[in-house]
PDB file of C-alpha atoms and ligand atoms in Angstrom:
ATOM      1  CA  MET V   1       0.010  -0.082   0.087  1.00 90.00           C
ATOM      2  CA  ARG V   2       1.115   3.488  -0.878  1.00 93.00           C
ATOM      3  CA  LYS V   3       1.150   5.600   2.437  1.00 98.00           C
ATOM      4  CA  MET V   4      -0.291   8.833   2.596  1.00 98.00           C
ATOM      5  CA  VAL V   5       0.055  12.496   4.156  1.00 98.00           C
ATOM      6  CA  ALA V   6      -3.094  14.515   3.366  1.00 98.00           C
ATOM      7  CA  GLY V   7      -3.363  18.248   4.186  1.00 98.00           C
ATOM      8  CA  ASN V   8      -6.978  19.384   5.183  1.00 98.00           C
ATOM      9  CA  TRP V   9      -7.161  23.138   4.610  1.00 98.00           C
ATOM     10  CA  LYS V  10     -10.796  23.472   6.298  1.00 98.00           C
ATOM     11  CA  MET V  11     -12.069  26.887   5.866  1.00 98.00           C
ATOM     12  CA  ASN V  12      -8.683  28.702   4.815  1.00 98.00           C
ATOM     13  CA  GLY V  13      -7.098  29.533   1.667  1.00 98.00           C
ATOM     14  CA  LEU V  14      -7.522  32.287  -0.862  1.00 98.00           C
ATOM     15  CA  GLN V  15      -6.501  32.534  -4.692  1.00 98.00           C
ATOM     16  CA  VAL V  16      -2.957  33.587  -3.314  1.00 98.00           C
ATOM     17  CA  SER V  17      -2.583  30.381  -1.398  1.00 98.00           C
ATOM     18  CA  LEU V  18      -2.435  28.337  -4.611  1.00 98.00           C
ATOM     19  CA  LYS V  19       1.172  29.211  -4.592  1.00 98.00           C
ATOM     20  CA  ASN V  20       1.664  26.940  -1.488  1.00 98.00           C
ATOM     21  CA  ILE V  21       0.418  23.963  -3.766  1.00 98.00           C
ATOM     22  CA  ALA V  22       2.580  24.848  -6.611  1.00 98.00           C
ATOM     23  CA  GLU V  23       5.534  25.015  -4.136  1.00 98.00           C
ATOM     24  CA  LEU V  24       4.706  21.609  -2.674  1.00 98.00           C
ATOM     25  CA  ALA V  25       4.123  20.102  -6.148  1.00 98.00           C
ATOM     26  CA  THR V  26       7.593  21.180  -7.246  1.00 97.00           C
ATOM     27  CA  ALA V  27       9.414  20.030  -3.905  1.00 97.00           C
ATOM     28  CA  HIS V  28       7.982  16.698  -3.906  1.00 97.00           C
ATOM     29  CA  ASP V  29       7.513  15.663  -7.296  1.00 93.00           C
ATOM     30  CA  SER V  30       8.935  12.233  -7.148  1.00 91.00           C
ATOM     31  CA  ALA V  31       7.765  11.441  -3.559  1.00 94.00           C
ATOM     32  CA  ARG V  32       7.656   7.850  -2.308  1.00 95.00           C
ATOM     33  CA  VAL V  33       4.263   8.524  -0.581  1.00 98.00           C
ATOM     34  CA  ASP V  34       0.875   9.920  -1.663  1.00 98.00           C
ATOM     35  CA  ILE V  35       0.458  13.476  -1.012  1.00 98.00           C
ATOM     36  CA  MET V  36      -2.859  15.171  -0.941  1.00 98.00           C
ATOM     37  CA  ILE V  37      -4.220  18.664  -0.303  1.00 98.00           C
ATOM     38  CA  CYS V  38      -7.646  19.261   0.264  1.00 98.00           C
ATOM     39  CA  PRO V  39      -8.362  22.910  -0.228  1.00 98.00           C
ATOM     40  CA  PRO V  40     -11.578  24.766  -0.229  1.00 98.00           C
ATOM     41  CA  ALA V  41     -14.048  24.111  -3.035  1.00 98.00           C
ATOM     42  CA  THR V  42     -13.387  27.404  -4.154  1.00 98.00           C
ATOM     43  CA  LEU V  43      -9.855  26.376  -5.099  1.00 98.00           C
ATOM     44  CA  LEU V  44     -10.350  23.103  -6.432  1.00 98.00           C
ATOM     45  CA  SER V  45     -10.132  23.334 -10.136  1.00 98.00           C
ATOM     46  CA  LYS V  46      -7.084  25.664  -9.900  1.00 98.00           C
ATOM     47  CA  ALA V  47      -5.488  23.403  -7.519  1.00 98.00           C
ATOM     48  CA  CYS V  48      -6.043  20.604  -9.806  1.00 98.00           C
ATOM     49  CA  GLU V  49      -4.335  22.376 -12.858  1.00 98.00           C
ATOM     50  CA  ILE V  50      -1.129  22.873 -10.936  1.00 97.00           C
ATOM     51  CA  ALA V  51      -1.027  19.925  -8.639  1.00 97.00           C
ATOM     52  CA  ARG V  52       1.531  17.652 -10.911  1.00 95.00           C
ATOM     53  CA  SER V  53       1.930  14.332  -8.982  1.00 94.00           C
ATOM     54  CA  LEU V  54      -0.021  15.890  -5.693  1.00 97.00           C
ATOM     55  CA  LYS V  55      -3.439  14.696  -5.393  1.00 98.00           C
ATOM     56  CA  ILE V  56      -6.316  17.022  -4.716  1.00 98.00           C
ATOM     57  CA  GLY V  57      -9.191  16.169  -2.548  1.00 98.00           C
ATOM     58  CA  ALA V  58     -12.411  17.984  -1.609  1.00 98.00           C
ATOM     59  CA  GLN V  59     -13.733  18.308   2.067  1.00 98.00           C
ATOM     60  CA  ASP V  60     -17.080  17.250   1.661  1.00 98.00           C
ATOM     61  CA  CYS V  61     -19.644  16.431  -0.680  1.00 98.00           C
ATOM     62  CA  HIS V  62     -23.539  15.714  -1.118  1.00 98.00           C
ATOM     63  CA  SER V  63     -24.825  12.287  -1.056  1.00 98.00           C
ATOM     64  CA  ALA V  64     -27.021  13.064  -4.294  1.00 98.00           C
ATOM     65  CA  GLU V  65     -25.558  13.190  -7.633  1.00 96.00           C
ATOM     66  CA  HIS V  66     -27.628  16.714  -8.408  1.00 97.00           C
ATOM     67  CA  GLY V  67     -30.705  18.549  -7.534  1.00 97.00           C
ATOM     68  CA  ALA V  68     -32.015  21.150  -5.231  1.00 98.00           C
ATOM     69  CA  HIS V  69     -29.431  21.430  -2.603  1.00 98.00           C
ATOM     70  CA  THR V  70     -28.437  24.997  -2.502  1.00 98.00           C
ATOM     71  CA  GLY V  71     -24.722  25.569  -1.455  1.00 97.00           C
ATOM     72  CA  ASP V  72     -23.920  21.913  -1.502  1.00 98.00           C
ATOM     73  CA  ILE V  73     -21.699  20.277  -3.811  1.00 98.00           C
ATOM     74  CA  SER V  74     -21.700  16.657  -5.522  1.00 98.00           C
ATOM     75  CA  ALA V  75     -19.222  14.088  -5.513  1.00 98.00           C
ATOM     76  CA  ASN V  76     -19.578  14.108  -9.616  1.00 98.00           C
ATOM     77  CA  MET V  77     -18.777  18.044  -9.536  1.00 98.00           C
ATOM     78  CA  ILE V  78     -15.652  17.203  -7.579  1.00 98.00           C
ATOM     79  CA  ALA V  79     -14.277  14.694  -9.859  1.00 98.00           C
ATOM     80  CA  ASP V  80     -15.313  17.110 -12.746  1.00 98.00           C
ATOM     81  CA  CYS V  81     -12.759  19.555 -11.311  1.00 97.00           C
ATOM     82  CA  GLY V  82     -10.105  16.876 -11.508  1.00 97.00           C
ATOM     83  CA  ALA V  83      -9.935  16.081  -7.734  1.00 98.00           C
ATOM     84  CA  LYS V  84      -9.531  12.342  -6.753  1.00 98.00           C
ATOM     85  CA  ALA V  85     -10.763  12.308  -3.335  1.00 98.00           C
ATOM     86  CA  VAL V  86     -12.870  13.554  -0.664  1.00 98.00           C
ATOM     87  CA  ILE V  87     -12.844  13.908   2.944  1.00 98.00           C
ATOM     88  CA  LEU V  88     -16.131  12.581   4.649  1.00 98.00           C
ATOM     89  CA  GLY V  89     -17.362  12.587   8.157  1.00 98.00           C
ATOM     90  CA  HIS V  90     -14.891  14.818   9.691  1.00 98.00           C
ATOM     91  CA  SER V  91     -15.700  15.579  13.241  1.00 98.00           C
ATOM     92  CA  GLU V  92     -16.218  19.230  12.405  1.00 98.00           C
ATOM     93  CA  ARG V  93     -18.858  18.412   9.962  1.00 98.00           C
ATOM     94  CA  ARG V  94     -20.302  15.754  12.150  1.00 98.00           C
ATOM     95  CA  ALA V  95     -20.611  18.414  15.142  1.00 97.00           C
ATOM     96  CA  ASN V  96     -21.354  21.453  12.946  1.00 97.00           C
ATOM     97  CA  HIS V  97     -23.694  19.987  10.414  1.00 97.00           C
ATOM     98  CA  ASN V  98     -25.393  17.018  12.553  1.00 97.00           C
ATOM     99  CA  GLU V  99     -23.680  14.499  10.066  1.00 98.00           C
ATOM    100  CA  SER V 100     -24.894  11.109  11.175  1.00 98.00           C
ATOM    101  CA  ASP V 101     -23.068   7.875  10.499  1.00 98.00           C
ATOM    102  CA  ALA V 102     -25.821   7.080   7.927  1.00 98.00           C
ATOM    103  CA  ILE V 103     -25.200  10.485   6.220  1.00 98.00           C
ATOM    104  CA  VAL V 104     -21.450   9.848   6.031  1.00 98.00           C
ATOM    105  CA  ARG V 105     -22.419   6.342   4.623  1.00 98.00           C
ATOM    106  CA  ASP V 106     -24.438   7.509   1.673  1.00 98.00           C
ATOM    107  CA  LYS V 107     -21.758  10.180   0.827  1.00 98.00           C
ATOM    108  CA  THR V 108     -19.065   7.643   0.929  1.00 98.00           C
ATOM    109  CA  SER V 109     -21.229   5.388  -1.593  1.00 98.00           C
ATOM    110  CA  ALA V 110     -21.650   8.710  -3.638  1.00 98.00           C
ATOM    111  CA  ALA V 111     -18.053   9.470  -3.488  1.00 98.00           C
ATOM    112  CA  GLN V 112     -17.044   6.026  -4.762  1.00 98.00           C
ATOM    113  CA  SER V 113     -19.767   6.000  -7.601  1.00 98.00           C
ATOM    114  CA  ALA V 114     -18.227   8.933  -8.909  1.00 98.00           C
ATOM    115  CA  GLY V 115     -14.838   7.616  -8.913  1.00 98.00           C
ATOM    116  CA  LEU V 116     -13.388   9.456  -5.908  1.00 98.00           C
ATOM    117  CA  THR V 117     -11.289   7.817  -3.102  1.00 98.00           C
ATOM    118  CA  ALA V 118     -13.498   8.478   0.040  1.00 98.00           C
ATOM    119  CA  VAL V 119     -11.404   9.557   3.114  1.00 98.00           C
ATOM    120  CA  VAL V 120     -13.734   8.513   5.997  1.00 98.00           C
ATOM    121  CA  CYS V 121     -12.968  10.324   9.320  1.00 98.00           C
ATOM    122  CA  ILE V 122     -13.889   8.399  12.747  1.00 98.00           C
ATOM    123  CA  GLY V 123     -12.936   9.179  16.391  1.00 98.00           C
ATOM    124  CA  GLU V 124     -14.000   9.520  19.854  1.00 98.00           C
ATOM    125  CA  THR V 125     -14.767  12.770  22.034  1.00 97.00           C
ATOM    126  CA  LEU V 126     -12.769  13.587  25.197  1.00 96.00           C
ATOM    127  CA  GLU V 127     -15.809  12.321  27.050  1.00 97.00           C
ATOM    128  CA  GLN V 128     -16.247   9.288  25.369  1.00 97.00           C
ATOM    129  CA  ARG V 129     -12.574   8.218  26.059  1.00 97.00           C
ATOM    130  CA  GLU V 130     -12.866   9.288  29.690  1.00 96.00           C
ATOM    131  CA  ALA V 131     -15.909   6.901  29.915  1.00 97.00           C
ATOM    132  CA  GLY V 132     -13.818   4.172  28.398  1.00 97.00           C
ATOM    133  CA  GLU V 133     -15.976   4.085  25.316  1.00 98.00           C
ATOM    134  CA  THR V 134     -13.329   4.624  22.523  1.00 98.00           C
ATOM    135  CA  ILE V 135     -13.219   1.193  21.104  1.00 98.00           C
ATOM    136  CA  ALA V 136     -17.039   0.975  21.060  1.00 98.00           C
ATOM    137  CA  VAL V 137     -17.479   4.346  19.278  1.00 98.00           C
ATOM    138  CA  LEU V 138     -14.890   3.501  16.637  1.00 98.00           C
ATOM    139  CA  GLU V 139     -16.683   0.053  16.253  1.00 98.00           C
ATOM    140  CA  THR V 140     -19.877   1.830  15.574  1.00 98.00           C
ATOM    141  CA  GLN V 141     -18.706   4.383  13.341  1.00 98.00           C
ATOM    142  CA  LEU V 142     -16.555   1.812  11.128  1.00 98.00           C
ATOM    143  CA  LYS V 143     -19.668  -0.153  10.627  1.00 97.00           C
ATOM    144  CA  ALA V 144     -22.187   2.537  10.136  1.00 98.00           C
ATOM    145  CA  SER V 145     -19.984   5.157   8.079  1.00 98.00           C
ATOM    146  CA  ILE V 146     -18.808   2.779   5.705  1.00 98.00           C
ATOM    147  CA  PRO V 147     -21.194   0.824   3.365  1.00 97.00           C
ATOM    148  CA  ASP V 148     -21.226  -2.830   2.803  1.00 95.00           C
ATOM    149  CA  LYS V 149     -20.560  -2.265  -0.966  1.00 94.00           C
ATOM    150  CA  VAL V 150     -17.326  -0.239  -0.945  1.00 95.00           C
ATOM    151  CA  ASP V 151     -14.336  -0.814  -3.039  1.00 96.00           C
ATOM    152  CA  PRO V 152     -11.521  -0.990  -0.547  1.00 95.00           C
ATOM    153  CA  SER V 153      -9.048   0.137  -3.048  1.00 95.00           C
ATOM    154  CA  ARG V 154     -10.506   3.562  -3.055  1.00 97.00           C
ATOM    155  CA  MET V 155     -10.988   3.869   0.635  1.00 98.00           C
ATOM    156  CA  VAL V 156      -8.909   5.738   3.423  1.00 98.00           C
ATOM    157  CA  VAL V 157      -9.836   5.683   7.067  1.00 98.00           C
ATOM    158  CA  ALA V 158      -8.584   8.520   9.228  1.00 98.00           C
ATOM    159  CA  TYR V 159      -8.649   8.130  12.907  1.00 98.00           C
ATOM    160  CA  GLU V 160      -9.046  11.526  14.515  1.00 98.00           C
ATOM    161  CA  PRO V 161      -9.559  11.863  18.303  1.00 98.00           C
ATOM    162  CA  VAL V 162     -11.807  14.845  18.339  1.00 97.00           C
ATOM    163  CA  TRP V 163     -10.015  16.123  21.494  1.00 97.00           C
ATOM    164  CA  ALA V 164      -6.705  16.020  19.679  1.00 97.00           C
ATOM    165  CA  ILE V 165      -7.959  18.238  16.597  1.00 96.00           C
ATOM    166  CA  GLY V 166      -6.371  21.691  16.726  1.00 93.00           C
ATOM    167  CA  THR V 167      -5.727  21.383  20.414  1.00 95.00           C
ATOM    168  CA  GLY V 168      -1.855  20.382  20.465  1.00 93.00           C
ATOM    169  CA  LYS V 169      -2.690  17.306  22.383  1.00 93.00           C
ATOM    170  CA  ILE V 170      -2.097  13.791  21.190  1.00 94.00           C
ATOM    171  CA  PRO V 171      -3.100  10.522  22.371  1.00 96.00           C
ATOM    172  CA  THR V 172      -0.301   8.374  23.754  1.00 97.00           C
ATOM    173  CA  LEU V 173       1.600   6.094  21.377  1.00 98.00           C
ATOM    174  CA  GLU V 174      -0.050   3.135  22.920  1.00 98.00           C
ATOM    175  CA  GLN V 175      -3.542   4.777  22.435  1.00 98.00           C
ATOM    176  CA  ILE V 176      -2.923   5.365  18.879  1.00 98.00           C
ATOM    177  CA  THR V 177      -1.553   1.851  18.374  1.00 98.00           C
ATOM    178  CA  GLU V 178      -4.505   0.424  19.728  1.00 98.00           C
ATOM    179  CA  ALA V 179      -7.022   2.411  17.920  1.00 98.00           C
ATOM    180  CA  HIS V 180      -5.236   1.690  14.605  1.00 98.00           C
ATOM    181  CA  GLN V 181      -5.018  -2.003  15.419  1.00 98.00           C
ATOM    182  CA  PHE V 182      -8.766  -2.128  16.147  1.00 98.00           C
ATOM    183  CA  CYS V 183      -9.572  -0.387  12.822  1.00 98.00           C
ATOM    184  CA  ARG V 184      -7.421  -2.658  10.924  1.00 98.00           C
ATOM    185  CA  ARG V 185      -8.798  -5.958  12.510  1.00 98.00           C
ATOM    186  CA  THR V 186     -12.418  -4.747  12.082  1.00 98.00           C
ATOM    187  CA  LEU V 187     -11.881  -3.908   8.155  1.00 98.00           C
ATOM    188  CA  LEU V 188     -10.009  -7.127   7.789  1.00 97.00           C
ATOM    189  CA  LYS V 189     -13.127  -9.052   9.277  1.00 97.00           C
ATOM    190  CA  ARG V 190     -15.535  -7.135   7.147  1.00 96.00           C
ATOM    191  CA  PHE V 191     -13.871  -6.889   3.808  1.00 96.00           C
ATOM    192  CA  GLY V 192     -11.113  -9.627   3.883  1.00 96.00           C
ATOM    193  CA  SER V 193      -7.509  -9.051   2.798  1.00 96.00           C
ATOM    194  CA  ALA V 194      -8.330  -6.165   0.524  1.00 96.00           C
ATOM    195  CA  ALA V 195      -8.566  -4.279   3.933  1.00 97.00           C
ATOM    196  CA  ASN V 196      -4.743  -4.691   4.430  1.00 96.00           C
ATOM    197  CA  ASN V 197      -4.459  -2.071   1.498  1.00 96.00           C
ATOM    198  CA  VAL V 198      -6.635   0.585   3.093  1.00 98.00           C
ATOM    199  CA  PRO V 199      -4.396   3.181   4.491  1.00 98.00           C
ATOM    200  CA  LEU V 200      -5.189   4.247   7.989  1.00 98.00           C
ATOM    201  CA  LEU V 201      -4.379   7.614   8.616  1.00 98.00           C
ATOM    202  CA  TYR V 202      -3.734   9.381  12.302  1.00 98.00           C
ATOM    203  CA  GLY V 203      -5.169  12.843  12.538  1.00 98.00           C
ATOM    204  CA  GLY V 204      -5.032  15.509  15.399  1.00 98.00           C
ATOM    205  CA  SER V 205      -2.322  17.982  16.133  1.00 97.00           C
ATOM    206  CA  VAL V 206       0.182  16.090  13.598  1.00 98.00           C
ATOM    207  CA  LYS V 207       3.268  18.262  13.316  1.00 97.00           C
ATOM    208  CA  ALA V 208       6.976  18.037  12.214  1.00 97.00           C
ATOM    209  CA  SER V 209       7.841  17.556  15.918  1.00 97.00           C
ATOM    210  CA  ASN V 210       5.812  14.492  16.519  1.00 98.00           C
ATOM    211  CA  ALA V 211       5.401  13.034  13.178  1.00 98.00           C
ATOM    212  CA  GLU V 212       8.352  10.756  13.236  1.00 98.00           C
ATOM    213  CA  GLU V 213       7.094   9.014  16.359  1.00 98.00           C
ATOM    214  CA  ILE V 214       3.722   8.766  15.198  1.00 98.00           C
ATOM    215  CA  PHE V 215       4.887   7.159  11.783  1.00 98.00           C
ATOM    216  CA  SER V 216       6.842   4.673  13.637  1.00 98.00           C
ATOM    217  CA  LEU V 217       3.689   3.014  14.835  1.00 98.00           C
ATOM    218  CA  GLN V 218       2.288  -0.281  13.213  1.00 96.00           C
ATOM    219  CA  ASN V 219      -1.020   0.261  11.207  1.00 98.00           C
ATOM    220  CA  VAL V 220      -0.228   4.074  10.924  1.00 98.00           C
ATOM    221  CA  ASP V 221      -0.039   4.481   7.417  1.00 98.00           C
ATOM    222  CA  GLY V 222       0.305   8.384   7.235  1.00 98.00           C
ATOM    223  CA  ALA V 223      -1.527  11.293   8.741  1.00 98.00           C
ATOM    224  CA  LEU V 224      -4.499  13.683   7.949  1.00 98.00           C
ATOM    225  CA  VAL V 225      -2.997  17.233   8.863  1.00 98.00           C
ATOM    226  CA  GLY V 226      -4.798  20.297   9.479  1.00 98.00           C
ATOM    227  CA  GLY V 227      -3.106  23.325  10.976  1.00 98.00           C
ATOM    228  CA  ALA V 228       0.307  22.126   9.832  1.00 98.00           C
ATOM    229  CA  SER V 229      -0.516  21.452   6.228  1.00 98.00           C
ATOM    230  CA  LEU V 230      -1.250  25.235   5.486  1.00 98.00           C
ATOM    231  CA  ALA V 231       2.387  26.307   4.865  1.00 98.00           C
ATOM    232  CA  PRO V 232       5.072  24.316   3.111  1.00 98.00           C
ATOM    233  CA  VAL V 233       7.509  24.899   5.967  1.00 98.00           C
ATOM    234  CA  ASP V 234       5.512  22.949   8.128  1.00 98.00           C
ATOM    235  CA  PHE V 235       4.002  20.296   5.689  1.00 98.00           C
ATOM    236  CA  SER V 236       7.063  19.256   3.868  1.00 98.00           C
ATOM    237  CA  PRO V 237       8.801  17.856   7.158  1.00 98.00           C
ATOM    238  CA  ILE V 238       5.992  15.628   7.897  1.00 98.00           C
ATOM    239  CA  ILE V 239       6.032  14.339   4.371  1.00 98.00           C
ATOM    240  CA  HIS V 240       9.713  13.752   4.746  1.00 98.00           C
ATOM    241  CA  ALA V 241       9.077  11.810   7.979  1.00 98.00           C
ATOM    242  CA  LEU V 242       6.692   9.582   6.403  1.00 98.00           C
ATOM    243  CA  GLU V 243       8.950   8.960   3.439  1.00 97.00           C
ATOM    244  CA  ALA V 244      11.693   7.999   5.888  1.00 97.00           C
ATOM    245  CA  THR V 245       9.462   4.920   6.691  1.00 97.00           C
ATOM    246  CA  VAL V 246       9.128   3.311   3.254  1.00 96.00           C
TER     247      VAL V 246
HETATM  248  P1  PGA G   5      -5.163  19.595  13.213  1.00 66.07           P
HETATM  249  O1  PGA G   5      -6.432  18.913  12.375  1.00 66.07           O
HETATM  250  O2  PGA G   5      -4.004  18.946  12.616  1.00 66.07           O
HETATM  251  O3  PGA G   5      -5.139  21.009  12.967  1.00 66.07           O
HETATM  252  O4  PGA G   5      -5.158  19.067  14.550  1.00 66.07           O
HETATM  253  C1  PGA G   5      -6.435  17.613  11.980  1.00 66.07           C
HETATM  254  C2  PGA G   5      -7.700  17.543  11.186  1.00 66.07           C
HETATM  255  O5  PGA G   5      -8.810  18.171  11.573  1.00 66.07           O
HETATM  256  O6  PGA G   5      -7.960  16.805  10.254  1.00 66.07           O
END
């Protein structure tokens, strides 16, 4: 499996920020890992034009192919821009837009039908971790956010503890290992050996200073990076840290 570093720009980035994508594309033209940038939808088309070997992804899509859904974009529209993937079920979408597992599952189906790779995010809140519910939460989310009819070769799972996103806090290495091992086993049980090729990304306060130890863990195949993906000076060392493992 190709390992992956994905950058989630969230609601950041104007036309002027495209130069960061161009800079990354030049600096990492022959990278040994997949590099993906997920800019806001307003930059998707132009980002795809300058991406070279970088992959460009969106941050959400609607589950319908088209129709009366003001403000939404469909998976087909994302593919039409030239993007290859879409992040689905990010905890900010789940919390701010009431996205249930069932909604994420339908979006995942729509994304794959449009030929996109679905990057499905799961992760527990602090309350759930403190209540000892982490594994149960991951089990439910994995089961209900991923449809039965999924193509594992166009599937990525990102484990992102909600309490680690944008906070500078990360779980212990043991906690990350436990979560990733659980995800791998669960996917293997459900989808068979093809699940060995589903990249499992860790997300939540990944930066240059902690990337190396996180990437050394078993079943951690890369990272989904928020804040540290905005500037190449922060993102490039994370890419190098993952490349050092392959
Ligand atoms: P962060 O965000 O790296 O800024 O913590 C990660 C994410 O939300 O994907």
